[in-house]
PDB file of C-alpha atoms and ligand atoms in Angstrom:
ATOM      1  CA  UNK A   1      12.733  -1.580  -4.223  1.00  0.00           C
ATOM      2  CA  UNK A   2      16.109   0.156  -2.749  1.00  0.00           C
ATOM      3  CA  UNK A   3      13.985   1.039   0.659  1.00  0.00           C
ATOM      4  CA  UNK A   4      13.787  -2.503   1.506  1.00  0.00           C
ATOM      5  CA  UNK A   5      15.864  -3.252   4.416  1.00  0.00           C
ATOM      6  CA  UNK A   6      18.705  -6.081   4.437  1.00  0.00           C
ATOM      7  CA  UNK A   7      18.146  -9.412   4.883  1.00  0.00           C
ATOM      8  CA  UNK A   8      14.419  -9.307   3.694  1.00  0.00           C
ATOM      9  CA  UNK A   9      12.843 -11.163   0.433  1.00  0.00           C
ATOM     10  CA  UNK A  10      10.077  -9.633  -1.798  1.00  0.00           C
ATOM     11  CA  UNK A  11       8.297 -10.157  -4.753  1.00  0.00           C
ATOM     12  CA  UNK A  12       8.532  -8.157  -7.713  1.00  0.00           C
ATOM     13  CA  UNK A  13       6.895  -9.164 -11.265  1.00  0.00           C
ATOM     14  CA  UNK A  14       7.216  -7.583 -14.441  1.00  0.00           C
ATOM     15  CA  UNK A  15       3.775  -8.406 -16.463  1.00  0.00           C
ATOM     16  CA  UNK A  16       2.596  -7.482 -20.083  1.00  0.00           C
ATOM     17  CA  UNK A  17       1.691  -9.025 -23.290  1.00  0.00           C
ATOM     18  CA  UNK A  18       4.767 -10.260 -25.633  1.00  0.00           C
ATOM     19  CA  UNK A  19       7.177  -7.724 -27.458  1.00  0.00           C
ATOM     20  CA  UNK A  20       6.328  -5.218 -24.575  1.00  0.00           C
ATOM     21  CA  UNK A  21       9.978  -5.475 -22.890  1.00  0.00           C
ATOM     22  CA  UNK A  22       9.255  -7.632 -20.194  1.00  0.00           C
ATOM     23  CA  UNK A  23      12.423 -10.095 -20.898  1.00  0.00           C
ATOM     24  CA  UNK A  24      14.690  -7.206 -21.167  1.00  0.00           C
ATOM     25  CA  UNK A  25      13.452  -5.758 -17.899  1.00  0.00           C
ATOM     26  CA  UNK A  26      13.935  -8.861 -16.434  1.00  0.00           C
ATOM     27  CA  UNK A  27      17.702  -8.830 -17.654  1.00  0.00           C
ATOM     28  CA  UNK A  28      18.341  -5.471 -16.315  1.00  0.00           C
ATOM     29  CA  UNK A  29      17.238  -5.846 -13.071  1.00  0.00           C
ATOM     30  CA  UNK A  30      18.987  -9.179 -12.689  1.00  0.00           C
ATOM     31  CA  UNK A  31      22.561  -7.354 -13.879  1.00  0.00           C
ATOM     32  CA  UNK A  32      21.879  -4.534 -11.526  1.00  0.00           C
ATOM     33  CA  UNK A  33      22.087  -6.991  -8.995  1.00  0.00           C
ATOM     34  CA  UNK A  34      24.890  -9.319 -10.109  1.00  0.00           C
ATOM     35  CA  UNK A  35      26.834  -5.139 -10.220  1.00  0.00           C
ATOM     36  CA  UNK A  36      25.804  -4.989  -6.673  1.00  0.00           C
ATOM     37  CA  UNK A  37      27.686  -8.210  -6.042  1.00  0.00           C
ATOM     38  CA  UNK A  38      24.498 -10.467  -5.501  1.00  0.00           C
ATOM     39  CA  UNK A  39      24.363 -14.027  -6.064  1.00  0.00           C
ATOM     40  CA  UNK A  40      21.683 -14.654  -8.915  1.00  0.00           C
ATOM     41  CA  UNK A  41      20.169 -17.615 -10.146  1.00  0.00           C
ATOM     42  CA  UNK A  42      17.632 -17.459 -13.161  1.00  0.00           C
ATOM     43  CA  UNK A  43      15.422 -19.967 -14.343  1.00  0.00           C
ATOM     44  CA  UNK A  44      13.306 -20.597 -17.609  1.00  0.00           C
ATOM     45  CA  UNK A  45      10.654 -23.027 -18.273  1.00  0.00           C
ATOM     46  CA  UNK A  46      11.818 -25.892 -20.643  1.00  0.00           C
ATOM     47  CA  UNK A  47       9.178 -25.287 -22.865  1.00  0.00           C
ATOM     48  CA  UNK A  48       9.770 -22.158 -24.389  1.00  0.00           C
ATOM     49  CA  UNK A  49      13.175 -23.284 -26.488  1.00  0.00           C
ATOM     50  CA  UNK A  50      12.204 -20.538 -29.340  1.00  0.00           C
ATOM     51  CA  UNK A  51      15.893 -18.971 -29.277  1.00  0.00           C
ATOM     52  CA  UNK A  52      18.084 -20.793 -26.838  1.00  0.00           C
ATOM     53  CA  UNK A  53      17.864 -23.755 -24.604  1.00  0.00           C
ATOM     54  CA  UNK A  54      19.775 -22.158 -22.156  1.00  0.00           C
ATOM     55  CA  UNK A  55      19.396 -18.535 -22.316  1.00  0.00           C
ATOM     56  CA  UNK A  56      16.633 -16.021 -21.713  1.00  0.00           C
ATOM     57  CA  UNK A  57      16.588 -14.033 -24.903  1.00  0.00           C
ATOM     58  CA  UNK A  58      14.585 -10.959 -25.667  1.00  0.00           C
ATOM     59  CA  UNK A  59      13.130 -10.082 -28.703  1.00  0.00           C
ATOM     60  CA  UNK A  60      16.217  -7.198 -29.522  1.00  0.00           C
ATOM     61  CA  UNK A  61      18.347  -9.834 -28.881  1.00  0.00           C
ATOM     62  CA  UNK A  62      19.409  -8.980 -25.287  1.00  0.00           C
ATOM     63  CA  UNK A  63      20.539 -12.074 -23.525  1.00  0.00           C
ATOM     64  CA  UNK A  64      21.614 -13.862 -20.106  1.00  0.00           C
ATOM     65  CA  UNK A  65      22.616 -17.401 -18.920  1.00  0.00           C
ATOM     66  CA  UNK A  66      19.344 -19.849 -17.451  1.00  0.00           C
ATOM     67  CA  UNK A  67      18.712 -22.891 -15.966  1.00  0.00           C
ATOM     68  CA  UNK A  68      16.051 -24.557 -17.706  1.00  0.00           C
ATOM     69  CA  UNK A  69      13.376 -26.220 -15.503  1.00  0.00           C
ATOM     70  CA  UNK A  70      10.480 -28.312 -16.307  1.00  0.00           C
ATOM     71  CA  UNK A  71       8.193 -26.958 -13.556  1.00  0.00           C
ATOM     72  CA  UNK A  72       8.136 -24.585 -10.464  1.00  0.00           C
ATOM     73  CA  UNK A  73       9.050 -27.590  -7.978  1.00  0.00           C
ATOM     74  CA  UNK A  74      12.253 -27.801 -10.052  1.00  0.00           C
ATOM     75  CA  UNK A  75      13.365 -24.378  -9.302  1.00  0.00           C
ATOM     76  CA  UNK A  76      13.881 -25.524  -5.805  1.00  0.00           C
ATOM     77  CA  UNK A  77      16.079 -28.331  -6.635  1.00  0.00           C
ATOM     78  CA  UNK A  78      18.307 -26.502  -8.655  1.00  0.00           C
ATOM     79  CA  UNK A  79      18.062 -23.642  -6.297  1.00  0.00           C
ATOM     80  CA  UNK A  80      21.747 -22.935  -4.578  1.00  0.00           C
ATOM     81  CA  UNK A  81      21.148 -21.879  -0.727  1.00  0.00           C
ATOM     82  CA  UNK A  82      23.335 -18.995  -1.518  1.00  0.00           C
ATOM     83  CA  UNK A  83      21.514 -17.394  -4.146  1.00  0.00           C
ATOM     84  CA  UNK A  84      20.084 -14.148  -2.902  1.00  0.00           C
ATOM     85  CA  UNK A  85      18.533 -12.484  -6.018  1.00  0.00           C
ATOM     86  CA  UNK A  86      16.149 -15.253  -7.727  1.00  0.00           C
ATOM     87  CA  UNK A  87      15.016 -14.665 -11.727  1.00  0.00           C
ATOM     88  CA  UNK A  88      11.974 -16.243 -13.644  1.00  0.00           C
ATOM     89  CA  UNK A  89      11.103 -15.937 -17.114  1.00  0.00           C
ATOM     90  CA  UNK A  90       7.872 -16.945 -18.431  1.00  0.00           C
ATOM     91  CA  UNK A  91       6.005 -17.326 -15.543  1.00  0.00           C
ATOM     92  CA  UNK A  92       2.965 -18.148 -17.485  1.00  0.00           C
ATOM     93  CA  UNK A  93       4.358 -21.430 -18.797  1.00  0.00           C
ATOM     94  CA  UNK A  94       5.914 -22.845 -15.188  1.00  0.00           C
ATOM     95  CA  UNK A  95       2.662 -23.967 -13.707  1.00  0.00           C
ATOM     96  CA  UNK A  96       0.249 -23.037 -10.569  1.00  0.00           C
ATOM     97  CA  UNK A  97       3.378 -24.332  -8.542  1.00  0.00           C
ATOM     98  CA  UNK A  98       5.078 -21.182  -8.918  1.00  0.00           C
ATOM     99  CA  UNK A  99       3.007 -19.607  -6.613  1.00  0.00           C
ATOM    100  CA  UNK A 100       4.041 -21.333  -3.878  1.00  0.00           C
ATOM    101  CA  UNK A 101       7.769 -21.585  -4.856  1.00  0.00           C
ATOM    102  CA  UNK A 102       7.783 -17.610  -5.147  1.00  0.00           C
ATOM    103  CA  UNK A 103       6.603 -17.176  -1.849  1.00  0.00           C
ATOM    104  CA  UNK A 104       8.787 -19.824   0.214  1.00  0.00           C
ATOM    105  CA  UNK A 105      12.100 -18.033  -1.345  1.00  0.00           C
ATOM    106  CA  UNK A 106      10.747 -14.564  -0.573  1.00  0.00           C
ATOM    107  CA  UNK A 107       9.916 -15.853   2.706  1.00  0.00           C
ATOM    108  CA  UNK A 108      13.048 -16.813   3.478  1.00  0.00           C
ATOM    109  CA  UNK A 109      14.838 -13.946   2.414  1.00  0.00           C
ATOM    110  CA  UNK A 110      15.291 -13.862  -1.275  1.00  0.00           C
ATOM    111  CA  UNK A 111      14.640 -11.450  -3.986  1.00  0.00           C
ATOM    112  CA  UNK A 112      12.207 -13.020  -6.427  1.00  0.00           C
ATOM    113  CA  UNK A 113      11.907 -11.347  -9.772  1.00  0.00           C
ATOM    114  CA  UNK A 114       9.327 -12.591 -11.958  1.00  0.00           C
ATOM    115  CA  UNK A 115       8.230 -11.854 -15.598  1.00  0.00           C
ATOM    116  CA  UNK A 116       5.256 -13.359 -17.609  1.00  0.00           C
ATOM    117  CA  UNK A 117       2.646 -12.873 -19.554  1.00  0.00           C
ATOM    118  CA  UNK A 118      -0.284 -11.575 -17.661  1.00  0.00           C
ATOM    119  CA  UNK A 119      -3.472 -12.339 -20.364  1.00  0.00           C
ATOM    120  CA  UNK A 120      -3.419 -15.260 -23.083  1.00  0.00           C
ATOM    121  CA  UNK A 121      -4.660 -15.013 -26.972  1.00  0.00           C
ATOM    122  CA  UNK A 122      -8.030 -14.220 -25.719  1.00  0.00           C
ATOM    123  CA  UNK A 123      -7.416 -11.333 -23.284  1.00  0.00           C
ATOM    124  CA  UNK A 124      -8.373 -13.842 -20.412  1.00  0.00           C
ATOM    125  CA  UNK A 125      -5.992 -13.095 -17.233  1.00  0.00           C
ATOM    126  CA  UNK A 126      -2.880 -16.150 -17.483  1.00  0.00           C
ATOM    127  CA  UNK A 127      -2.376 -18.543 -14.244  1.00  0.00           C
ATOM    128  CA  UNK A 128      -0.411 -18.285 -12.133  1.00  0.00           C
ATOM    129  CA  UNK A 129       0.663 -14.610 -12.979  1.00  0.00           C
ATOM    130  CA  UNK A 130      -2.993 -13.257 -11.505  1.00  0.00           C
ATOM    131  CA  UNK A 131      -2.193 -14.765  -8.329  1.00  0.00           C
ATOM    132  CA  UNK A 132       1.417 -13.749  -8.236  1.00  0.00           C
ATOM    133  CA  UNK A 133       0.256  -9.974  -8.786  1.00  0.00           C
ATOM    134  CA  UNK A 134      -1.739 -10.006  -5.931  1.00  0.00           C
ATOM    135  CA  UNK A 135       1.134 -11.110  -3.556  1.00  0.00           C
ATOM    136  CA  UNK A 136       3.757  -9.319  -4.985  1.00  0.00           C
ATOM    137  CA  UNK A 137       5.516  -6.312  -3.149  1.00  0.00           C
ATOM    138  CA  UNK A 138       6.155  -4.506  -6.745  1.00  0.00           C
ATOM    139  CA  UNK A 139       4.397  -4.940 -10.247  1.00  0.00           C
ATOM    140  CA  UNK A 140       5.339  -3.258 -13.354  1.00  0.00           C
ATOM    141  CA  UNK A 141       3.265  -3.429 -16.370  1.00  0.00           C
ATOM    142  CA  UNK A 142       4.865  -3.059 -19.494  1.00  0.00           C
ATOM    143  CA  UNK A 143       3.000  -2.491 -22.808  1.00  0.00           C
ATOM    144  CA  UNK A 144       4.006  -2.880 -25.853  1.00  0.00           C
ATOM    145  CA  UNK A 145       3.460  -0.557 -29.567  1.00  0.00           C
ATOM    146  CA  UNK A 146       0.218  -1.811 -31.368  1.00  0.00           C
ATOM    147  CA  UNK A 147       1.458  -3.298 -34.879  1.00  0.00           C
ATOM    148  CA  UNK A 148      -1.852  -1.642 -36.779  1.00  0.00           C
ATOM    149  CA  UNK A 149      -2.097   1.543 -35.381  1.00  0.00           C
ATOM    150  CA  UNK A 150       1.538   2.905 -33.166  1.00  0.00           C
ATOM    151  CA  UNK A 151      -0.828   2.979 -29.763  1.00  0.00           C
ATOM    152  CA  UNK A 152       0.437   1.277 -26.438  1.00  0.00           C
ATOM    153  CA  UNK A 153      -0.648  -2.078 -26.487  1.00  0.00           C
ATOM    154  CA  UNK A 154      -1.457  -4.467 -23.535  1.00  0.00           C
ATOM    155  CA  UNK A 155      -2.868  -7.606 -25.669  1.00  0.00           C
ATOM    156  CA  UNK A 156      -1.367 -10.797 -27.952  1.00  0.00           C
ATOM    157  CA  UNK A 157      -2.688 -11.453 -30.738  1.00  0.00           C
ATOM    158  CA  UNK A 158      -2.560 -14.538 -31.971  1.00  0.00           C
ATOM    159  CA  UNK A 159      -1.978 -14.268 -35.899  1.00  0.00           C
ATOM    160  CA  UNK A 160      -2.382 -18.052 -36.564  1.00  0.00           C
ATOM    161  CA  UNK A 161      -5.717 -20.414 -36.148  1.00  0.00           C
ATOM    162  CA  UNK A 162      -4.597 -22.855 -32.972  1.00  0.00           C
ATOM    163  CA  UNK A 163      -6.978 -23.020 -30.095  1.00  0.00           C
ATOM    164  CA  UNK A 164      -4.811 -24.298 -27.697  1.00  0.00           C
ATOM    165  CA  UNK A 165      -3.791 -22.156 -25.630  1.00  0.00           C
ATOM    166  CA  UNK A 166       0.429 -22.627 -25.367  1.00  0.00           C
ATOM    167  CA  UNK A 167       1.447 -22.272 -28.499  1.00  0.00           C
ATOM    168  CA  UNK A 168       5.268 -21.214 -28.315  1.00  0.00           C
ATOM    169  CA  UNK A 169       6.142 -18.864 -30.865  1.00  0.00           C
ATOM    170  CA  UNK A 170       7.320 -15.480 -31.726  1.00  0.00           C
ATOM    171  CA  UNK A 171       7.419 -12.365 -34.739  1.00  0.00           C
ATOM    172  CA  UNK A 172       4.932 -14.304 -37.174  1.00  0.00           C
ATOM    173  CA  UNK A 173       2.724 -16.160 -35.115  1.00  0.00           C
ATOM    174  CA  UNK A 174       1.812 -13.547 -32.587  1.00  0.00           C
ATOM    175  CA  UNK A 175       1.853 -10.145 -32.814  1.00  0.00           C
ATOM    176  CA  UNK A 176       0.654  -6.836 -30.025  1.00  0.00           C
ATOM    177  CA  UNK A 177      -2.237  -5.403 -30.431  1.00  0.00           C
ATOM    178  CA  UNK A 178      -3.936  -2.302 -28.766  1.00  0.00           C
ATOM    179  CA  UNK A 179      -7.715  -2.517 -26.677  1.00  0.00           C
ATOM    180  CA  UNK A 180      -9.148  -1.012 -30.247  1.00  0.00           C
ATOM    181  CA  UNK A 181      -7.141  -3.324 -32.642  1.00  0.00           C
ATOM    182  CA  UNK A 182      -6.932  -6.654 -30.806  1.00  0.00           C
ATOM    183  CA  UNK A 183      -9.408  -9.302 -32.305  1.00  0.00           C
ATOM    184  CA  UNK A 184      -9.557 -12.206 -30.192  1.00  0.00           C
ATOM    185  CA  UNK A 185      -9.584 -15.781 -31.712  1.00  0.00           C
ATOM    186  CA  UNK A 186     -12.562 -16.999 -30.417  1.00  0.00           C
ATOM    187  CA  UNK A 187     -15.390 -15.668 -30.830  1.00  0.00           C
ATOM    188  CA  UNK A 188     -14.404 -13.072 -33.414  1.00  0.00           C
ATOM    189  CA  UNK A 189     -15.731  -9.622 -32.534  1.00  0.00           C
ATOM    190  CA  UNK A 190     -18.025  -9.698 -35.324  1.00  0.00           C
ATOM    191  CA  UNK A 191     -19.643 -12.658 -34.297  1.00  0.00           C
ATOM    192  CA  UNK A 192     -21.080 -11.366 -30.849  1.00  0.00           C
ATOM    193  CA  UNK A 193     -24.752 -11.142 -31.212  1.00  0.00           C
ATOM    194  CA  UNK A 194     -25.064  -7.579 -30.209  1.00  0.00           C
ATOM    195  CA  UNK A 195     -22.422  -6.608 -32.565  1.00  0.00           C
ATOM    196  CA  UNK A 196     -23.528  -8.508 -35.344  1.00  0.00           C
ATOM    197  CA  UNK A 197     -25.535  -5.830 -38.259  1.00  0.00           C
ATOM    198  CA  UNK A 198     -29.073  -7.016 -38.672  1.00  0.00           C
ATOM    199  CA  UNK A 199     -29.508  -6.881 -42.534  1.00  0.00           C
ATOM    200  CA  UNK A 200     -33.276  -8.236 -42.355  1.00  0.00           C
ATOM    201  CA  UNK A 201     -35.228  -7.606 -39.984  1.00  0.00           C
ATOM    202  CA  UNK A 202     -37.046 -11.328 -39.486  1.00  0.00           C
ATOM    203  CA  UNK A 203     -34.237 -12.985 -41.465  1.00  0.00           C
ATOM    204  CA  UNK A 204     -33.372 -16.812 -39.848  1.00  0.00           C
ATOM    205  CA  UNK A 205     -29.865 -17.279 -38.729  1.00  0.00           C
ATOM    206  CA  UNK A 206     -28.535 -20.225 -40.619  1.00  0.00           C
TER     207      UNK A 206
HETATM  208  P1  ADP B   1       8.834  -9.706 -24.010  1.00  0.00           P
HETATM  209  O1  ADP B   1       9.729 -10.495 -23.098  1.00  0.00           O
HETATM  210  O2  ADP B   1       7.832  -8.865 -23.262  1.00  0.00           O
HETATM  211  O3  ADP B   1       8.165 -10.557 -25.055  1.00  0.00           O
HETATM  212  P2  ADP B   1      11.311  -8.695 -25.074  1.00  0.00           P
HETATM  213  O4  ADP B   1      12.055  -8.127 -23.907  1.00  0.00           O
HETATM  214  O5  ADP B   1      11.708 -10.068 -25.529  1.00  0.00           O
HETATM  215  O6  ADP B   1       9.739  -8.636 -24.785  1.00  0.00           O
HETATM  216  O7  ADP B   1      11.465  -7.749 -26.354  1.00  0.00           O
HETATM  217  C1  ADP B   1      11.261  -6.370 -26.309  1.00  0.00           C
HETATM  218  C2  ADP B   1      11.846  -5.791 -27.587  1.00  0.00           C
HETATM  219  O8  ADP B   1      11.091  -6.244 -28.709  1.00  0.00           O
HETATM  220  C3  ADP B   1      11.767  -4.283 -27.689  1.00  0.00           C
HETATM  221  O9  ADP B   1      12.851  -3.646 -27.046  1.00  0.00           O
HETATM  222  C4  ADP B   1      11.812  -4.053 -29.187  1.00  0.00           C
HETATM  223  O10 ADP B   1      13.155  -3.983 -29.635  1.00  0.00           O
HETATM  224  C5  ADP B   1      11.227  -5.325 -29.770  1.00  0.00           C
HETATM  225  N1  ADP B   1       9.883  -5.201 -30.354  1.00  0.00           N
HETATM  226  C6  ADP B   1       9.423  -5.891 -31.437  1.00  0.00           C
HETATM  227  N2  ADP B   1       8.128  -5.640 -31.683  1.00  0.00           N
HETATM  228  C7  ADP B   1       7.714  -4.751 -30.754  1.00  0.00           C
HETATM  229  C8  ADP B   1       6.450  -4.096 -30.472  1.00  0.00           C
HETATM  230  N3  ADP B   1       5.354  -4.313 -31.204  1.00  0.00           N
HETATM  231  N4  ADP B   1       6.397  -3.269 -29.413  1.00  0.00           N
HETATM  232  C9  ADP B   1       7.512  -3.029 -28.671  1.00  0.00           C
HETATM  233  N5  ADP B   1       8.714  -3.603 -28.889  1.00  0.00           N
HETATM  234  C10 ADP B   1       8.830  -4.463 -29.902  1.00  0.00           C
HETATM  235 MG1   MG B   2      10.057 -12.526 -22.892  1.00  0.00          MG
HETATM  236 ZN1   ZN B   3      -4.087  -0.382 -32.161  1.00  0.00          ZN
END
């Protein structure tokens, strides 16, 4: 976003599923900026606490100083006028309020960077990061490398039997999972009726 003139905000997220880099990304934009002398602020939704309470942490171990925050609104109140260059990890987890919060700072000037997960264990598109994509100035998707077959990979699979649908956790519980590979929880593939082999032909479901 270096063609952006001074003294104007924007909106840039950094989507995909987990283990596809978007933490990292996150990181190096937000040292770019800090090299170019900007003031930078980066916030993290208390919630996810899987390797520090106050650090963003990437999977490879990459790592940066956060404020934690409970919700969006909180952002604001920890938010230092000064800060020009604004960081969020884990958009997915900081609530519909984020929408709003991302476009008051790029409105007034800042430069909002924004990573999250963009589809939950199900492939269904994750609030509020749908909404933030379409008012974003810049979206990267990052994918990840499918654990069954080495393919890119845009989906999470969730490797353990919860239905709800935040369930913190990392290497284990989840894993990434190409368009071919990834089995959502619920309903299984197999289970779709026109998936589903007819053995008999006037056989009674049970
Ligand atoms: P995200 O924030 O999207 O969950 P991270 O930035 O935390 O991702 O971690 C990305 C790092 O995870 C990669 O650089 C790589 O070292 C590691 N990694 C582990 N599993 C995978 C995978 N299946 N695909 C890609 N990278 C992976
Ligand atoms: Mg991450
Ligand atoms: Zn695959």
């Amino acid at each position: 976003m270096d063609f952006l003139i001074h003294n104007t905000g924007w909106i840039e997220v950094v989507c995909g599923p987990m283990f596809s880099g978007k933490s990292e990304e996150l990181i190096r934009r937000l040292r770019r900026a800090m090299i170019a002398r900007k003031r930078v602020q980066v916030f993290k939704p208390v919630i996810d606490d899987r390797y520090s309470k106050s650090e963003i942490v990437s999977h490879a171990d990459v790592r940066m100083q956060s404020l934690v925050v409970s919700g969006a609104s909180e952002i604001l109140s920890k938010l230092d006028w000064r800060t020009q260059v604004v960081g969020v990890d884990e958009a997915n987890f900081m609530g519909m309020e984020l929408i709003e919060v991302a476009g008051q700072l790029a409105d007034s000037g800042k430069q909002v960077i924004i990573a999250g997960l963009d589809t939950d264990y199900l492939g269904r598109p994750f609030p509020p990061v749908p909404d933030l994509l379409a008012m974003a100035e810049s979206i990267t998707k990052t994918l990840a490398v499918c654990m069954r077959c080495g393919n890119p990979a845009k989906h999470t699979q969730r490797l353990v039997g919860s239905e709800d649908l935040i369930e913190v956790g990392a290497a284990g519980q989840y894993e990434a999972r190409c368009r071919r590979c990834f089995e959502p929880g619920l309903p299984r593939q197999e289970m779709l009726p026109f998936l589903r082999p007819r053995t008999a032909p006037f056989e009674e479901d049970p």
